[in-house]
Amino acid sequence: MKRKVTLKQIAKELDVSISTVSKALRNSIEISEDTRQKVQAFAKLYNYKPNNIALSLKNKKTKTIGIIIPEIVHHFFATVISGIEQVANENGYNVIVCLSDESFDKEVINMEMLANGSTDGFIMSLSKETQQKKDFHHIQEVINQGMPVVMFDRVTNDVLCDKVIIDDQLAAYDAVDFLVRQGFKNIGLVTTVDYVSVGKLRTEGYVNALNDHDLPINDNIIVKIEDIDNCAAKIEAMLQNNKPDAIFAVNELFAVTTIKLANKMGLKVPEDISVIGFTDGIISQFSTPTITTVSQNGIKMGGRAAKMLIERLEMEEEEDGNEQYRTELIDTHLVHRESTSTL
Amino acid sequence: MKRKVTLKQIAKELDVSISTVSKALRNSIEISEDTRQKVQAFAKLYNYKPNNIALSLKNKKTKTIGIIIPEIVHHFFATVISGIEQVANENGYNVIVCLSDESFDKEVINMEMLANGSTDGFIMSLSKETQQKKDFHHIQEVINQGMPVVMFDRVTNDVLCDKVIIDDQLAAYDAVDFLVRQGFKNIGLVTTVDYVSVGKLRTEGYVNALNDHDLPINDNIIVKIEDIDNCAAKIEAMLQNNKPDAIFAVNELFAVTTIKLANKMGLKVPEDISVIGFTDGIISQFSTPTITTVSQNGIKMGGRAAKMLIERLEMEEEEDGNEQYRTELIDTHLVHRESTSTL
DNA sequence: CTGAAAGCGCTTACAG
DNA sequence: CTGAAAGCGCTTACAG
């Protein structure tokens, strides 16, 4: 077991000072060609690599990005991480991932943990509980300490920072508008409880679209789900009692569940009832029928978020206090598949 | 913007030495009750938190685990990360995630990057390319430097280290055995190319099961897929030309693709053809019909891998050189769903 | 051209 | 009970 070699050891071995070794390796012009070659050859031989931790301590930057998300077992979030990772790597950054499990406490703990020097900045999406409590002190604190934060998807107006989101309201509006134009008049909504920011916005888009087409808002065909694992009963009841001719669901799971329940009741999709989901993930692509959905490019969102964070990180060195926070919109579009008819 | 407070600042403010502050905060008995209280109160007021980087440098351990996997946009891997993260967190460790994108070079680069002090050890699953090249020098090197490595799922016998896997061969055997017992005689296989270790093992399980039942191995109904994104054509041809009565697929995607192609050809699943997949992910659960599959508990695998790594990490302190590497088997079982009949 | 010193933020053996 | 010193592994301004 040959432990990693350090500058100190090289210096000793070559009988020069540590500073000389350090400079030689960094190709400083202060050092004679001769010793430089000697040092570099030796370093190569022993496969010297500077210790990241020592560099971080010295430079006061870690070149790592902290990611805090509610869950990773969720295609959309995995996708975002993938996008972040790619851009981060291209720029010499690593990513350290923490999951809040939708818990406020875990979010706070993870954030504080990473804020103690482990990362240069954060990319995050709020946990459900955090959105419910509306307590963002941990985020504000991190920002106050000078660490940039970029929020994506589940964001809040209560914290000033860079954000990357989609226009949830507009995307939902367009989806519902599409259904209306196809002639449907009794369009149901399967959404989340209102404290989930994106759910609320998508609900608003649905309402606006119906309003603009002078269609009534019927609370009987609006289902607000609290617990995603037990959504079936409420959806089934709505389907059963109100016979909607189309459904807009604010995520993939609600969409596929709706389709399965409809099938169970003997309804065919899209012949008897059309369904549009949200987030173009694995489920939408592979379920039968494949699901028409609002695409939300996670790779792109992640990449953009990483870019914003890194830019701010590298900018900070020069001018400080340039507090022009930006909110970037990633565009979405309807992906037409089998769960709606083409007319 | 109030930057984070350090021991030095507290010392200055309170007019004591840095050592005294450090000891007071760590409740050293060397320190008088009086100053201890004073220091702790002050630290609390200014929300002092020790700098992780400094601690890492000092202690020569980072309390972070490096994870290197081929892809994250893959339910199984996301699941494993989730399992690792949970156990890691419980033990005060963070995880830093790097993706190899199935590329050997990226795997090497990431590994070297993290090995320079950023992590205490690794949990990894080999990239396809690495498995193909059979070049594991980067892993061996890390191990030689004294960093423990735990491999999971896609492992190799060429590296001695802890491993956590499932019995791919047995699991496949059981699945195929089940089909045979249901009376099928013309059972097709949709698998990967042989250099993917798990694919090869599952193929072997298939072959063994048929052999044990004295059924012939028919190469015409064995499809080996290289590129997962373009698997449809080959599967379709096999289905078309050989009319198998059942299919064993070595992953979810192959299974769902097979079902869709069968449907397209007018075959009903499971009435006309039964299908069993591998890995119990989102697709198996939500496709129509839902897919009978070999469950492979990623959360459990990840958790176990993290446990093994952490145990080795904490053990190292006492005795060194205890090179008793273990390979843990996570059990699997067949999850019966709609794509096979219950008889 | 080379090296001693200071410093990043911390801990701890040792002196007083 | 308190503090100066050394050290983790590195960099860089400064002296020689």
XYZ file of C-alpha atoms (C1' of nucleotides) in Angstrom:
718
model
C 0.000 0.000 0.000
C 1.783 3.078 -1.258
C 0.075 6.098 0.115
C -0.287 9.196 -1.963
C 2.876 11.249 -2.257
C 2.967 14.866 -1.043
C 5.046 17.897 -1.870
C 6.868 17.435 1.379
C 8.033 13.960 0.439
C 9.132 15.024 -3.003
C 11.042 17.914 -1.485
C 12.784 15.662 0.941
C 13.610 13.098 -1.680
C 15.027 15.689 -4.033
C 16.627 17.691 -1.293
C 14.996 20.978 -2.178
C 12.393 23.051 -0.384
C 8.670 22.506 -0.532
C 8.197 25.902 -2.113
C 10.561 24.995 -4.891
C 8.685 21.819 -5.618
C 5.372 23.617 -5.608
C 6.629 26.288 -7.975
C 8.357 23.803 -10.239
C 5.171 21.836 -10.634
C 3.228 24.948 -11.464
C 5.800 25.890 -14.077
C 6.803 29.047 -12.316
C 9.386 31.071 -14.230
C 11.157 31.617 -10.967
C 12.505 28.090 -11.158
C 15.483 26.969 -13.232
C 14.747 24.771 -16.160
C 16.934 22.179 -14.582
C 15.220 21.718 -11.253
C 11.869 22.104 -12.905
C 12.508 19.114 -15.094
C 13.883 17.119 -12.252
C 10.903 17.820 -10.035
C 8.349 17.203 -12.732
C 9.932 13.932 -13.717
C 9.941 12.764 -10.150
C 6.370 13.878 -9.609
C 5.253 12.045 -12.693
C 7.050 8.918 -11.660
C 5.340 8.898 -8.319
C 2.090 9.990 -9.838
C 1.817 13.083 -7.706
C -1.575 14.776 -7.636
C -2.247 17.761 -5.435
C -4.549 17.151 -2.524
C -7.951 18.691 -3.214
C -8.681 19.315 0.404
C -5.513 21.292 0.950
C -6.248 23.304 -2.162
C -9.776 23.968 -1.026
C -8.602 25.210 2.316
C -5.992 27.414 0.745
C -8.142 28.803 -2.039
C -11.307 29.066 -0.032
C -13.209 27.311 -2.756
C -14.020 23.695 -3.146
C -15.024 23.467 -6.769
C -18.010 21.471 -5.765
C -21.690 22.204 -6.095
C -24.206 21.078 -3.535
C -27.467 19.709 -4.880
C -30.422 19.382 -2.570
C -33.545 17.817 -3.995
C -36.610 16.137 -2.544
C -35.992 12.742 -4.114
C -33.764 11.074 -6.594
C -35.996 8.158 -7.422
C -37.975 10.381 -9.650
C -37.124 10.577 -13.281
C -37.368 14.334 -13.510
C -34.944 15.010 -10.680
C -32.520 12.363 -11.901
C -32.622 14.088 -15.219
C -31.842 17.453 -13.672
C -28.891 16.030 -11.766
C -27.617 14.578 -14.977
C -27.777 18.005 -16.597
C -26.063 19.659 -13.666
C -23.365 17.053 -13.523
C -22.503 17.445 -17.152
C -22.036 21.198 -17.067
C -20.326 21.014 -13.694
C -17.798 18.486 -14.945
C -17.033 20.495 -18.040
C -16.112 23.341 -15.745
C -14.079 21.337 -13.306
C -16.715 21.100 -10.634
C -18.002 18.077 -8.765
C -21.456 17.641 -7.407
C -22.439 16.462 -3.998
C -26.006 15.288 -3.735
C -28.262 15.376 -0.699
C -31.869 14.303 -0.521
C -34.411 16.009 1.654
C -36.979 13.229 1.275
C -39.557 16.007 1.161
C -38.701 16.779 4.767
C -38.010 20.281 5.998
C -35.670 19.123 8.723
C -33.573 17.001 6.430
C -33.351 19.874 4.005
C -32.090 22.192 6.725
C -29.616 19.699 8.130
C -28.190 18.856 4.734
C -27.906 22.471 3.815
C -26.082 23.409 6.981
C -23.844 20.412 6.655
C -22.743 21.332 3.172
C -22.565 25.029 3.925
C -19.756 24.496 6.397
C -17.156 24.640 3.726
C -18.048 21.602 1.668
C -19.470 23.410 -1.335
C -19.166 26.730 -3.104
C -22.848 27.053 -3.819
C -26.169 25.281 -4.074
C -28.663 24.139 -6.631
C -31.909 23.103 -5.044
C -35.563 22.336 -5.371
C -37.713 22.810 -2.297
C -39.146 19.948 -0.322
C -42.904 19.781 0.003
C -42.726 20.393 3.692
C -40.591 23.470 3.218
C -43.091 24.829 0.756
C -45.841 24.168 3.216
C -44.086 25.772 6.166
C -42.780 28.644 4.099
C -39.713 28.702 6.279
C -36.685 29.559 4.210
C -34.292 30.812 6.860
C -31.725 28.137 6.057
C -31.543 29.259 2.477
C -31.426 32.918 3.358
C -28.649 32.240 5.808
C -26.519 30.474 3.258
C -27.027 33.363 0.859
C -26.146 35.868 3.556
C -22.916 34.048 4.095
C -22.069 34.710 0.519
C -22.822 31.353 -1.059
C -24.864 31.605 -4.213
C -28.008 29.521 -4.513
C -29.898 28.609 -7.654
C -33.389 27.236 -7.197
C -35.191 25.215 -9.833
C -38.675 23.848 -10.380
C -40.030 24.152 -6.864
C -39.012 27.709 -6.054
C -40.300 30.519 -3.875
C -40.637 34.251 -4.289
C -39.695 34.724 -0.679
C -36.017 34.188 -1.400
C -34.062 36.400 -3.749
C -31.707 34.313 -5.828
C -31.217 32.933 -9.304
C -33.931 30.597 -10.465
C -34.637 28.346 -13.376
C -38.161 27.254 -13.940
C -40.651 26.552 -16.633
C -43.774 28.613 -17.047
C -45.957 26.108 -15.281
C -49.058 28.177 -15.620
C -48.662 28.774 -19.322
C -47.712 25.177 -20.020
C -50.836 23.973 -18.241
C -52.889 26.596 -19.999
C -51.685 25.388 -23.372
C -52.413 21.796 -22.564
C -55.952 22.548 -21.460
C -56.444 24.956 -24.331
C -55.510 22.138 -26.673
C -58.143 19.913 -25.140
C -60.795 22.589 -25.390
C -59.996 23.160 -29.028
C -60.449 19.472 -29.599
C -64.004 20.011 -28.495
C -63.948 18.720 -24.939
C -66.127 20.574 -22.503
C -65.970 18.522 -19.385
C -62.250 18.506 -18.667
C -61.180 17.156 -15.309
C -58.072 18.132 -13.387
C -55.908 15.875 -11.275
C -53.520 18.052 -9.345
C -51.627 18.353 -6.070
C -52.574 20.272 -2.984
C -52.021 23.987 -3.396
C -48.939 24.391 -1.299
C -46.869 22.582 -3.871
C -45.897 25.604 -5.938
C -45.833 23.959 -9.314
C -49.099 22.163 -8.674
C -50.777 25.401 -7.785
C -49.486 27.155 -10.887
C -50.607 24.343 -13.132
C -54.014 24.465 -11.511
C -54.175 28.169 -12.240
C -53.301 27.536 -15.864
C -56.143 25.049 -16.078
C -58.593 27.507 -14.565
C -57.469 30.339 -16.820
C -57.793 28.251 -19.944
C -61.333 27.254 -19.077
C -62.205 30.821 -18.199
C -60.860 32.138 -21.448
C -63.062 29.717 -23.296
C -66.067 30.593 -21.169
C -66.247 27.119 -19.755
C -67.411 26.700 -16.175
C -65.057 25.614 -13.423
C -66.558 22.504 -11.911
C -65.106 21.609 -8.546
C -66.460 18.102 -8.843
C -63.996 17.264 -11.567
C -61.019 18.820 -9.808
C -59.125 16.395 -7.617
C -56.366 17.664 -5.351
C -54.070 14.885 -4.196
C -52.098 15.118 -0.994
C -50.422 11.753 -0.935
C -49.250 10.556 -4.284
C -49.160 6.937 -3.189
C -52.849 6.875 -2.494
C -54.250 8.866 -5.313
C -56.321 6.149 -6.920
C -59.430 6.302 -4.780
C -60.092 9.991 -5.270
C -59.449 9.865 -8.984
C -61.677 6.860 -9.409
C -64.529 8.513 -7.570
C -64.256 11.579 -9.748
C -64.191 9.532 -12.923
C -67.087 7.416 -11.759
C -69.358 10.227 -10.659
C -68.711 12.904 -13.206
C -67.806 11.271 -16.489
C -65.297 13.827 -17.703
C -64.413 13.590 -21.388
C -60.794 14.594 -20.862
C -58.325 14.869 -18.013
C -55.363 17.103 -17.443
C -52.989 15.649 -14.840
C -50.138 17.662 -13.355
C -47.654 14.812 -13.368
C -46.969 11.498 -15.004
C -48.108 9.398 -12.147
C -51.503 11.007 -11.926
C -51.849 10.625 -15.672
C -50.986 6.949 -15.830
C -53.120 6.209 -12.798
C -56.046 7.963 -14.411
C -55.614 5.928 -17.574
C -55.446 2.665 -15.691
C -58.553 3.509 -13.701
C -60.395 4.533 -16.824
C -59.458 1.240 -18.451
C -60.661 -0.609 -15.420
C -64.020 1.124 -15.753
C -64.203 -0.002 -19.348
C -63.298 3.375 -20.835
C -60.862 3.509 -23.700
C -58.167 6.128 -23.942
C -58.324 8.251 -26.034
C -61.609 7.115 -27.609
C -63.741 7.588 -24.511
C -61.550 9.947 -22.552
C -58.417 11.878 -23.450
C -55.563 12.339 -21.015
C -52.682 14.785 -20.911
C -49.922 14.523 -18.344
C -46.990 16.648 -17.280
C -43.258 15.889 -17.405
C -42.036 13.755 -20.237
C -40.538 10.829 -18.395
C -40.246 7.119 -18.652
C -43.861 6.493 -17.772
C -45.273 8.716 -20.479
C -43.048 7.128 -23.060
C -43.620 3.510 -22.194
C -47.102 3.159 -20.821
C -49.857 1.873 -23.062
C -51.200 4.041 -24.520
C -48.204 6.363 -24.557
C -49.141 9.598 -22.888
C -49.471 13.054 -24.382
C -47.608 15.294 -22.021
C -46.034 18.648 -21.349
C -42.324 18.118 -21.822
C -40.092 19.666 -19.249
C -36.483 19.232 -20.190
C -34.698 18.319 -16.989
C -31.284 17.984 -18.585
C -31.637 21.505 -19.907
C -32.930 22.861 -16.607
C -30.068 21.270 -14.737
C -27.515 22.459 -17.238
C -28.843 25.987 -17.112
C -28.906 26.008 -13.340
C -25.313 24.806 -13.202
C -24.284 27.437 -15.708
C -25.921 30.201 -13.696
C -24.331 29.033 -10.486
C -20.869 28.686 -11.950
C -21.091 32.058 -13.623
C -21.952 33.666 -10.355
C -19.208 31.765 -8.609
C -16.557 32.871 -11.060
C -17.934 36.389 -11.274
C -17.832 36.913 -7.564
C -14.096 37.157 -7.680
C -14.143 40.398 -9.587
C -17.082 42.559 -8.657
C -19.062 41.732 -5.634
C -22.515 42.768 -4.703
C -23.825 42.596 -8.219
C -27.156 41.375 -7.015
C -28.925 41.148 -10.313
C -30.738 37.896 -9.807
C -32.166 36.275 -12.861
C -35.030 33.877 -13.366
C -34.609 31.818 -16.478
C -37.524 30.180 -18.195
C -36.985 26.866 -19.906
C -39.499 26.376 -22.646
C -41.929 23.522 -22.720
C -44.121 22.039 -25.356
C -46.829 19.488 -25.734
C -45.608 16.086 -26.837
C -48.427 14.447 -28.727
C -48.856 10.755 -28.161
C -51.550 8.134 -28.048
C -53.533 9.280 -25.028
C -55.095 12.090 -27.030
C -56.515 11.735 -30.492
C -54.999 13.627 -33.369
C -58.395 14.478 -34.829
C -23.119 39.687 4.173
C -21.716 38.235 7.342
C -19.145 35.641 6.459
C -18.823 32.544 8.528
C -17.069 33.042 11.841
C -13.864 31.149 12.637
C -12.104 30.116 15.808
C -9.587 32.848 15.216
C -12.225 35.549 15.245
C -13.876 34.202 18.349
C -10.485 34.043 20.047
C -9.724 37.609 19.157
C -13.124 38.849 20.209
C -12.949 37.086 23.540
C -9.285 37.800 24.022
C -8.248 34.221 24.548
C -6.152 31.870 22.455
C -7.420 29.828 19.558
C -6.563 26.634 21.382
C -8.671 27.664 24.307
C -11.630 28.345 22.070
C -11.211 25.050 20.312
C -11.039 23.146 23.548
C -13.901 25.033 25.118
C -16.144 24.189 22.203
C -15.210 20.557 22.404
C -16.004 20.538 26.108
C -12.485 19.715 27.116
C -12.076 19.242 30.843
C -8.917 21.268 30.613
C -10.998 24.414 30.339
C -12.604 26.248 33.245
C -16.337 26.169 33.456
C -16.299 29.899 33.215
C -14.501 30.386 29.936
C -16.211 27.380 28.490
C -19.574 28.951 29.028
C -18.396 32.264 27.715
C -16.960 30.747 24.568
C -19.930 28.514 23.921
C -22.371 31.339 24.357
C -20.450 33.483 21.953
C -20.130 30.678 19.441
C -23.810 30.020 19.590
C -24.633 33.667 19.162
C -22.523 33.888 16.034
C -23.665 30.491 14.901
C -20.193 29.065 14.740
C -19.810 25.819 12.839
C -16.434 24.216 12.285
C -15.148 24.279 8.755
C -15.432 20.825 7.206
C -12.499 21.345 4.920
C -10.159 22.230 7.736
C -11.365 19.224 9.678
C -10.858 16.985 6.690
C -7.337 18.175 6.222
C -6.548 17.755 9.851
C -8.206 14.387 10.313
C -7.234 12.984 6.968
C -10.766 11.918 6.377
C -13.534 13.679 4.596
C -16.581 11.811 5.746
C -17.765 11.644 2.195
C -18.339 8.681 -0.074
C -17.695 8.849 -3.777
C -20.276 7.185 -5.991
C -19.411 6.427 -9.582
C -22.137 4.964 -11.718
C -22.808 4.714 -15.425
C -25.974 6.776 -15.423
C -28.391 8.348 -13.064
C -31.355 8.574 -15.400
C -32.029 4.973 -14.779
C -34.409 3.982 -12.089
C -32.268 1.216 -10.690
C -29.213 3.382 -10.198
C -31.252 6.221 -8.757
C -32.654 3.715 -6.338
C -29.207 2.544 -5.306
C -28.039 6.105 -4.712
C -31.062 6.641 -2.565
C -30.136 3.611 -0.486
C -26.536 4.710 -0.160
C -27.496 8.235 0.740
C -29.749 7.119 3.536
C -27.208 4.923 5.265
C -24.445 7.428 4.619
C -26.419 10.220 6.205
C -27.277 8.166 9.235
C -23.571 7.724 9.782
C -22.579 11.301 9.187
C -21.322 10.814 5.663
C -22.130 12.765 2.535
C -22.147 11.400 -0.965
C -20.571 12.888 -4.005
C -21.900 11.519 -7.250
C -20.076 11.203 -10.556
C -21.438 9.712 -13.728
C -19.290 7.805 -16.155
C -21.886 7.912 -18.930
C -20.800 4.366 -19.711
C -17.425 5.779 -20.747
C -14.142 4.342 -19.556
C -12.318 7.659 -19.762
C -14.924 9.507 -17.754
C -14.865 6.789 -15.153
C -11.097 7.082 -14.820
C -11.090 10.862 -14.706
C -13.823 11.011 -12.117
C -12.173 8.416 -10.004
C -8.813 10.157 -10.015
C -10.459 13.462 -9.339
C -12.230 12.192 -6.260
C -9.292 10.102 -5.126
C -7.176 13.189 -4.567
C -8.512 13.725 -1.143
C -12.164 14.394 -1.844
C -13.541 11.124 -0.564
C -12.700 8.400 1.899
C -13.816 5.576 -0.337
C -15.874 4.574 -3.326
C -19.042 2.773 -4.214
C -19.218 2.031 -7.897
C -20.759 0.093 -10.735
C -18.632 -0.377 -13.834
C -19.296 1.411 -17.075
C -19.987 -0.724 -20.107
C -16.807 0.393 -21.771
C -14.757 -0.515 -18.734
C -16.285 -3.949 -18.722
C -15.473 -4.295 -22.352
C -11.869 -3.130 -22.055
C -11.311 -5.035 -18.869
C -8.989 -2.283 -17.753
C -9.318 -1.747 -14.031
C -6.030 -0.049 -13.217
C -7.757 3.058 -11.893
C -9.670 1.032 -9.380
C -6.677 -1.036 -8.360
C -4.667 2.134 -7.895
C -7.214 3.681 -5.596
C -7.281 0.497 -3.555
C -3.499 0.408 -3.389
C -3.530 3.898 -2.001
C -5.600 2.587 0.836
C -9.050 3.783 -0.149
C -11.692 1.087 0.161
C -13.913 0.391 -2.814
C -17.243 -1.411 -2.864
C -18.541 -2.508 -6.238
C -22.176 -3.313 -6.889
C -24.204 -4.811 -9.711
C -21.688 -4.525 -12.538
C -18.617 -5.941 -10.840
C -15.511 -7.826 -11.911
C -13.527 -10.688 -10.506
C -10.331 -9.003 -11.599
C -10.411 -6.605 -8.669
C -10.333 -7.761 -5.101
C -12.670 -5.674 -3.007
C -16.020 -5.782 -1.274
C -18.964 -6.362 -3.546
C -22.715 -6.422 -3.339
C -24.585 -8.147 -6.074
C -27.585 -10.278 -6.718
C -27.274 -13.796 -8.006
C -28.031 -12.808 -11.557
C -27.667 -16.298 -12.864
C -29.941 -17.859 -10.302
C -32.534 -15.127 -10.603
C -32.650 -15.609 -14.353
C -32.766 -19.345 -13.896
C -35.763 -19.069 -11.610
C -37.605 -16.798 -13.988
C -37.083 -19.121 -16.927
C -37.800 -22.147 -14.798
C -41.116 -20.569 -13.898
C -41.971 -20.157 -17.557
C -41.046 -23.726 -18.335
C -43.201 -24.998 -15.536
C -46.061 -23.003 -16.971
C -45.699 -25.210 -20.007
C -43.857 -22.949 -22.403
C -41.373 -24.664 -24.668
C -40.314 -21.961 -27.050
C -38.965 -19.330 -24.682
C -37.086 -16.440 -26.260
C -34.366 -14.389 -24.629
C -33.743 -10.679 -25.041
C -30.407 -9.888 -23.495
C -27.372 -7.639 -23.781
C -24.069 -8.331 -25.445
C -21.898 -10.651 -23.396
C -19.377 -8.171 -22.091
C -21.997 -6.637 -19.837
C -21.396 -8.826 -16.834
C -24.936 -8.984 -15.554
C -26.318 -9.597 -19.017
C -23.987 -12.507 -19.502
C -24.895 -14.049 -16.169
C -28.579 -13.734 -16.852
C -28.062 -15.343 -20.221
C -26.296 -18.227 -18.517
C -29.183 -18.626 -16.118
C -31.545 -18.848 -19.060
C -29.411 -21.477 -20.753
C -29.053 -23.528 -17.606
C -32.761 -23.528 -16.936
C -33.529 -24.774 -20.418
C -30.806 -27.396 -20.180
C -32.084 -28.661 -16.880
C -35.486 -29.135 -18.421
C -34.023 -30.809 -21.486
C -35.221 -28.047 -23.732
C -33.079 -27.132 -26.729
C -31.195 -23.830 -26.925
C -32.381 -22.135 -30.059
C -30.135 -19.301 -31.176
C -32.866 -17.916 -33.365
C -34.864 -16.849 -30.369
C -31.926 -15.347 -28.533
C -31.406 -11.665 -29.249
C -28.324 -9.896 -27.948
C -28.709 -6.137 -27.952
C -25.749 -3.814 -28.158
C -27.450 -0.448 -28.262
C -30.441 -0.195 -26.019
C -31.906 2.716 -27.928
C -32.247 0.679 -31.084
C -33.390 -2.629 -29.789
C -36.772 -2.723 -31.490
C -35.765 -3.991 -34.920
C -33.941 -7.057 -33.721
C -36.623 -7.998 -31.242
C -39.341 -7.547 -33.814
C -37.578 -9.784 -36.309
C -37.162 -12.494 -33.731
C -40.818 -12.289 -32.699
C -41.938 -12.253 -36.309
C -39.857 -15.163 -37.522
C -39.893 -17.540 -34.630
C -43.145 -17.108 -32.774
C -41.876 -17.744 -29.264
C -44.568 -18.440 -26.688
C -42.749 -16.615 -23.898
C -39.907 -14.138 -23.533
C -37.417 -13.546 -20.785
C -35.896 -10.072 -21.018
C -32.891 -9.047 -18.955
C -34.154 -5.566 -18.189
C -37.326 -3.519 -18.057
C -36.785 -1.744 -21.274
C -36.348 -4.878 -23.284
C -39.453 -6.289 -21.646
C -41.700 -3.340 -22.311
C -40.393 -3.013 -25.851
C -41.125 -6.666 -26.467
C -44.657 -6.250 -25.194
C -45.302 -3.235 -27.366
C -43.965 -4.987 -30.428
C -46.049 -8.054 -29.684
C -49.124 -5.884 -29.357
C -48.318 -4.233 -32.647
C -48.214 -7.628 -34.266
C -51.631 -8.380 -32.862
C -50.395 -10.641 -30.084
C -51.894 -10.317 -26.660
C -49.826 -10.443 -23.498
C -50.069 -12.773 -21.665
C -52.673 -14.683 -23.668
C -50.547 -15.187 -26.758
C -47.139 -14.619 -25.317
C -45.871 -14.284 -21.756
C -43.149 -11.846 -20.800
C -40.882 -11.618 -17.781
C -38.521 -8.718 -17.241
C -35.740 -7.892 -14.853
C -35.495 -5.067 -12.307
C -38.672 -3.938 -10.663
C -38.827 -0.310 -11.689
C -41.315 2.281 -12.757
C -41.855 0.741 -16.160
C -42.768 -2.689 -14.867
C -45.185 -1.196 -12.407
C -46.960 1.206 -14.705
C -46.957 -0.256 -18.160
C -50.042 -2.006 -19.475
C -50.035 -4.867 -18.824
C -47.931 -4.528 -15.712
C -44.841 -6.661 -16.049
C -43.852 -9.765 -14.140
C -40.262 -9.179 -13.212
C -37.287 -10.178 -11.127
C -37.148 -7.657 -8.336
C -33.768 -6.310 -7.512
C -33.926 -4.093 -4.497
C -31.736 -1.106 -5.286
C -32.380 0.641 -2.004
C -31.232 -2.444 -0.182
C -28.193 -2.913 -2.418
C -27.177 0.694 -1.939
C -27.731 0.552 1.770
C -25.712 -2.626 2.099
C -22.890 -1.225 -0.024
C -22.760 1.910 2.112
C -22.733 -0.166 5.251
C -19.857 -2.291 4.008
C -17.852 0.733 2.989
C -18.404 2.591 6.210
C -17.570 -0.466 8.280
C -14.307 -0.823 6.455
C -13.622 2.862 6.828
C -14.164 2.833 10.564
C -12.407 -0.476 11.007
C -9.272 0.694 9.251
C -8.418 2.851 12.197
C -7.807 -0.069 14.454
C -6.395 -3.018 12.610
C -5.077 -2.520 9.160
C -4.499 -5.051 6.467
C -7.489 -7.137 7.369
C -8.074 -7.988 3.755
C -11.076 -10.210 4.162
C -13.153 -9.001 1.272
C -16.772 -9.981 1.263
C -19.279 -10.399 -1.509
C -22.808 -9.935 -0.294
C -25.756 -11.337 -2.139
C -28.997 -9.438 -2.084
C -31.890 -11.725 -2.626
C -34.311 -11.390 -5.471
C -37.688 -12.796 -6.210
C -40.174 -12.937 -8.990
C -42.891 -10.305 -8.778
C -45.942 -11.708 -10.464
C -47.942 -9.268 -12.524
C -50.135 -9.171 -15.591
C -47.615 -10.051 -18.270
C -47.665 -13.686 -17.242
C -50.767 -15.671 -16.529
C -51.367 -17.074 -13.099
C -52.628 -20.359 -14.507
C 17.180 30.912 -8.676
C 15.955 29.024 -3.941
C 13.883 28.809 0.488
C 11.884 30.400 4.972
C 7.710 32.240 6.546
C 2.939 33.019 6.871
C -1.448 31.524 6.199
C -6.045 28.774 4.960
C -9.059 26.688 9.818
C -8.662 23.406 12.689
C -6.718 19.994 16.705
C -3.796 18.336 20.238
C 0.559 17.150 22.648
C 3.249 19.810 25.443
C 4.977 23.744 28.501
C 4.065 26.866 31.825
C -6.352 26.441 33.574
C -4.269 28.757 29.361
C -1.531 29.265 25.333
C 2.356 28.634 22.019
C 3.794 25.353 18.772
C 3.484 21.946 15.340
C 1.087 19.958 11.843
C -2.560 18.420 8.043
C -0.941 19.805 2.344
C -0.746 23.362 -0.179
C 0.509 28.451 -2.235
C 2.731 32.778 -2.595
C 4.700 37.222 -1.112
C 9.034 38.239 0.407
C 14.121 37.894 1.520
C 18.428 36.494 0.238
